[in-house]
Amino acid sequence: MEELTIALLIDSDNIGAKHIENILGELTKYGRVTIRRMYGDWTQERLKPWLEKSSQFSLTPIMQSNDTSRKNASDIGLVIDAMDILFSEKVNGFCIVSSDSDFNKLAKRLRESGNLVIGMGEQKTPESFRASCEKFIYLDIINEEIETEDEKLETAPKGSEISNKHFEEESFTKKSIIEKTIINMILDSNIDTMHLGEIGQRINNMFPDFDVRNYHYTKLSELLKEFDSLYLSNKENKYWVSIKSIMPENIKEIENKIIMIFNKKRVAKMNIGELKKELSNIIPNLDIVIKKSGVTKFSLFLDKKIDVIKISGYNAQLIK
């Protein structure tokens, strides 16, 4: 198997120098970093920490004077170098380190050429750039240090103010989406259990920013144990994942919730679609429950599994 060689290109204007050890540490998992370049206007005092680390980590500083009003010069220089490296065919992987959205088109172009593209940045990184990478790693999550106010100034883009807006939004894939995705994987495969390794590989392919450390775990198996709908079994030191069966008591609980909905609305008959909407508000994973029961439609689920309901056309009638 051909060894992966990586070009590391750092947008120093948008990333703090404190992350460099984690950046290189993460890349050793993928291959050798043969090109190491960082871009910035080195006359700026706030970028001095990068220069101090350049010799220690064999980084080549590329001077980019911000003499253009429309676009940061570091961005332009990084893009030009990336394309030069691409056509030289010296590497088969790229790592772009930035919290800026300006590199999403570059990441797409590099991927289209068959190169592995790894993105690294902080949680404020726009989704457009994260999604353009084959793998995206949040540096501020894997970095255990608490960022001081001085360091925040260091990582702030020129001419902008620090904003907490990006941090107030959840920047990576929600756990509920991960859980639902795994359940659909197992259901669509028509098998009862799936190997944990296969699940991990497919999740990484679907969600470039997926990393168990984002959710404060070190292993995928530990994250999956948090999901009530999944069951992990260990066979011959290998983890297998299955969907927990729908037990009779679960059906009884659903029946009680349906009765509660009818009583709340003070009706004896409801449109099936309206009932499903109301029930989904109480049971967010209702579609998964339906599939696990062996049917694909909510109307069939009511007809075959729920004893307190009688189906009449498009309506569900409560049997008293």
Coordinates of N, CA and C in Angstrom, one line a residue, residues 114-216:
G114 N -8.4 13.4 -6.6 CA -8.1 12.1 -6.0 C -7.3 12.2 -4.7
N115 N -7.1 13.4 -4.2 CA -6.2 13.5 -3.0 C -7.1 13.5 -1.7
L116 N -6.5 12.9 -0.7 CA -7.1 13.0 0.6 C -7.0 14.5 1.1
V117 N -8.1 15.0 1.6 CA -8.1 16.4 2.1 C -8.6 16.4 3.5
I118 N -7.7 16.8 4.4 CA -8.0 16.9 5.8 C -8.1 18.4 6.2
G119 N -9.1 18.8 6.8 CA -9.3 20.1 7.3 C -9.1 20.2 8.8
M120 N -8.5 21.2 9.3 CA -8.4 21.4 10.8 C -8.8 22.9 11.1
G121 N -9.5 23.1 12.1 CA -9.8 24.4 12.5 C -10.6 24.4 13.9
E122 N -11.1 25.5 14.3 CA -11.8 25.6 15.5 C -13.3 25.5 15.3
Q123 N -14.1 25.4 16.3 CA -15.5 25.2 16.2 C -16.3 26.3 15.4
K124 N -15.6 27.4 15.3 CA -16.3 28.5 14.6 C -16.1 28.4 13.0
T125 N -15.4 27.3 12.6 CA -15.2 27.1 11.2 C -16.6 26.9 10.5
P126 N -16.8 27.6 9.4 CA -18.1 27.5 8.7 C -18.3 26.1 8.1
E127 N -19.6 25.7 8.1 CA -19.9 24.3 7.6 C -19.4 24.1 6.2
S128 N -19.4 25.1 5.3 CA -19.1 25.0 3.9 C -17.7 24.4 3.8
F129 N -16.7 24.9 4.6 CA -15.4 24.4 4.5 C -15.3 23.0 5.1
R130 N -15.9 22.8 6.3 CA -15.9 21.4 6.9 C -16.4 20.3 6.0
A131 N -17.5 20.6 5.3 CA -18.1 19.6 4.5 C -17.3 19.3 3.2
S132 N -16.5 20.3 2.8 CA -15.6 20.1 1.6 C -14.5 19.2 1.8
C133 N -14.1 19.0 3.1 CA -13.0 18.1 3.4 C -13.4 16.7 3.6
E134 N -12.5 15.7 3.3 CA -12.9 14.3 3.6 C -12.9 14.0 5.1
K135 N -12.1 14.7 5.8 CA -12.0 14.6 7.3 C -11.8 16.0 7.8
F136 N -12.5 16.4 8.9 CA -12.3 17.6 9.5 C -12.1 17.4 11.0
I137 N -11.1 18.1 11.6 CA -10.7 17.9 13.0 C -10.8 19.2 13.7
Y138 N -11.5 19.2 14.9 CA -11.7 20.5 15.7 C -10.5 20.6 16.6
L139 N -9.7 21.5 16.4 CA -8.4 21.7 17.2 C -8.7 22.2 18.6
D140 N -9.7 23.0 18.8 CA -10.0 23.5 20.1 C -10.6 22.4 21.0
I141 N -11.1 21.4 20.4 CA -11.7 20.3 21.2 C -10.6 19.4 21.7
I142 N -9.6 19.0 20.8 CA -8.5 18.1 21.2 C -7.5 18.9 22.0
N143 N -7.5 20.2 22.0 CA -6.5 20.9 22.8 C -7.1 21.2 24.2
E144 N -6.4 20.6 25.2 CA -7.0 20.7 26.6 C -6.7 22.0 27.2
E145 N -5.9 22.9 26.6 CA -5.6 24.2 27.2 C -6.8 25.1 27.1
I146 N -7.0 25.9 28.1 CA -8.0 27.0 28.1 C -7.5 28.2 27.4
E147 N -8.2 28.7 26.4 CA -7.7 29.8 25.6 C -7.8 31.1 26.4
T148 N -6.7 31.8 26.6 CA -6.7 33.1 27.3 C -7.2 34.2 26.4
E149 N -7.5 35.3 27.0 CA -7.9 36.5 26.1 C -6.8 36.9 25.1
D150 N -5.6 36.8 25.6 CA -4.5 37.2 24.6 C -4.4 36.2 23.4
E151 N -4.7 34.9 23.7 CA -4.7 34.0 22.6 C -5.8 34.2 21.7
K152 N -7.0 34.6 22.2 CA -8.1 34.9 21.4 C -7.8 36.0 20.4
L153 N -7.1 37.0 20.9 CA -6.7 38.1 20.0 C -5.7 37.6 18.9
E154 N -4.9 36.6 19.3 CA -3.9 36.1 18.3 C -4.7 35.3 17.2
T155 N -5.7 34.6 17.5 CA -6.4 33.8 16.5 C -7.5 34.6 15.8
A156 N -7.7 35.8 16.1 CA -8.8 36.6 15.5 C -8.3 37.1 14.1
P157 N -9.2 37.0 13.0 CA -8.8 37.5 11.7 C -8.6 39.0 11.8
K158 N -7.7 39.5 10.9 CA -7.4 40.9 10.9 C -8.7 41.7 10.6
G159 N -8.9 42.8 11.4 CA -10.0 43.7 11.1 C -11.3 43.2 11.6
S160 N -11.3 42.1 12.4 CA -12.6 41.6 12.8 C -12.6 41.6 14.4
E161 N -13.8 41.5 14.9 CA -13.9 41.4 16.4 C -14.3 40.0 16.7
I162 N -13.8 39.5 17.9 CA -14.2 38.2 18.4 C -15.7 38.1 18.6
S163 N -16.3 37.1 18.1 CA -17.7 36.9 18.2 C -18.0 35.5 18.8
N164 N -18.9 35.4 19.8 CA -19.2 34.1 20.4 C -20.4 33.5 19.6
K165 N -20.9 34.1 18.6 CA -22.0 33.6 17.9 C -21.8 32.2 17.4
H166 N -20.6 31.9 16.8 CA -20.3 30.6 16.2 C -20.3 29.6 17.3
F167 N -19.8 29.9 18.5 CA -19.7 29.0 19.6 C -21.0 28.6 20.2
E168 N -22.0 29.5 20.1 CA -23.3 29.3 20.7 C -24.0 28.3 19.9
E169 N -23.7 28.1 18.6 CA -24.3 27.1 17.8 C -23.5 25.8 17.9
E170 N -24.3 24.7 17.8 CA -23.6 23.4 17.9 C -22.9 23.2 16.5
S171 N -21.6 23.1 16.5 CA -20.9 23.1 15.2 C -20.7 21.7 14.6
F172 N -20.9 20.7 15.3 CA -20.7 19.3 14.8 C -22.0 18.5 14.8
T173 N -21.9 17.4 14.1 CA -23.1 16.6 14.0 C -23.7 16.2 15.3
K174 N -25.0 16.4 15.5 CA -25.7 16.0 16.7 C -25.7 14.5 17.0
K175 N -25.7 14.1 18.3 CA -25.6 12.7 18.6 C -26.9 12.0 18.2
S176 N -28.0 12.7 18.2 CA -29.3 12.1 17.8 C -29.3 11.7 16.3
I177 N -28.6 12.5 15.5 CA -28.4 12.2 14.1 C -27.5 11.0 13.9
I178 N -26.4 10.9 14.7 CA -25.5 9.8 14.6 C -26.3 8.5 15.0
E179 N -27.1 8.6 16.0 CA -27.9 7.4 16.5 C -28.8 6.9 15.4
K180 N -29.6 7.9 14.8 CA -30.5 7.5 13.8 C -29.8 7.0 12.5
T181 N -28.7 7.5 12.2 CA -27.9 7.0 11.0 C -27.5 5.6 11.2
I182 N -27.0 5.3 12.4 CA -26.6 3.9 12.7 C -27.7 2.9 12.6
I183 N -28.9 3.3 13.2 CA -30.1 2.5 13.2 C -30.5 2.2 11.7
N184 N -30.5 3.2 10.9 CA -30.9 3.0 9.5 C -29.8 2.2 8.7
M185 N -28.6 2.3 9.1 CA -27.5 1.4 8.5 C -27.9 -0.1 8.8
I186 N -28.2 -0.4 10.0 CA -28.5 -1.8 10.4 C -29.8 -2.3 9.7
L187 N -30.8 -1.4 9.7 CA -32.1 -1.8 9.2 C -32.0 -2.0 7.6
D188 N -31.2 -1.1 7.0 CA -31.1 -1.2 5.5 C -30.2 -2.4 5.1
S189 N -29.4 -2.9 6.0 CA -28.5 -4.0 5.7 C -29.2 -5.3 5.8
N190 N -30.4 -5.4 6.4 CA -31.2 -6.6 6.5 C -30.4 -7.6 7.4
I191 N -29.6 -7.2 8.3 CA -29.0 -8.1 9.2 C -29.2 -7.6 10.6
D192 N -29.1 -8.5 11.6 CA -29.4 -8.2 13.0 C -28.3 -7.4 13.6
T193 N -27.1 -7.7 13.3 CA -25.9 -7.0 13.9 C -24.9 -6.5 12.9
M194 N -24.2 -5.5 13.2 CA -23.2 -4.9 12.4 C -21.9 -4.7 13.2
H195 N -20.8 -5.0 12.5 CA -19.5 -4.8 13.2 C -19.2 -3.3 13.5
L196 N -18.7 -3.0 14.7 CA -18.5 -1.7 15.1 C -17.5 -1.0 14.2
G197 N -16.5 -1.7 13.7 CA -15.5 -1.1 12.8 C -16.2 -0.6 11.5
E198 N -17.1 -1.4 10.9 CA -17.8 -1.0 9.7 C -18.6 0.3 10.0
I199 N -19.3 0.3 11.1 CA -20.1 1.5 11.5 C -19.3 2.7 11.6
G200 N -18.1 2.6 12.2 CA -17.2 3.7 12.4 C -16.7 4.3 11.0
Q201 N -16.4 3.3 10.1 CA -15.9 3.7 8.8 C -17.0 4.5 8.0
R202 N -18.2 3.9 8.1 CA -19.3 4.5 7.3 C -19.7 5.9 7.9
I203 N -19.7 6.0 9.2 CA -20.0 7.3 9.8 C -19.0 8.4 9.4
N204 N -17.7 8.0 9.4 CA -16.7 8.9 9.0 C -16.9 9.3 7.5
N205 N -17.3 8.4 6.7 CA -17.5 8.7 5.3 C -18.7 9.7 5.1
M206 N -19.7 9.6 6.0 CA -20.9 10.4 5.9 C -20.7 11.8 6.5
F207 N -20.0 11.8 7.6 CA -19.8 13.1 8.3 C -18.4 13.4 8.5
P208 N -17.8 14.3 7.6 CA -16.4 14.6 7.7 C -15.9 15.1 9.0
D209 N -16.7 15.7 9.8 CA -16.3 16.3 11.1 C -16.5 15.3 12.2
F210 N -16.9 14.1 11.9 CA -17.1 13.1 13.0 C -15.8 12.7 13.7
D211 N -15.8 12.9 15.0 CA -14.7 12.5 15.9 C -15.3 12.2 17.3
V212 N -15.1 11.1 17.9 CA -15.7 10.8 19.2 C -15.3 11.7 20.2
R213 N -14.1 12.4 20.0 CA -13.6 13.4 21.0 C -14.5 14.6 21.0
N214 N -15.2 14.9 19.9 CA -16.2 16.0 19.9 C -17.2 15.8 21.0
Y215 N -17.5 14.6 21.4 CA -18.6 14.3 22.4 C -18.0 13.8 23.7
H216 N -16.7 14.1 23.9 CA -15.9 13.8 25.1 C -15.8 12.3 25.4

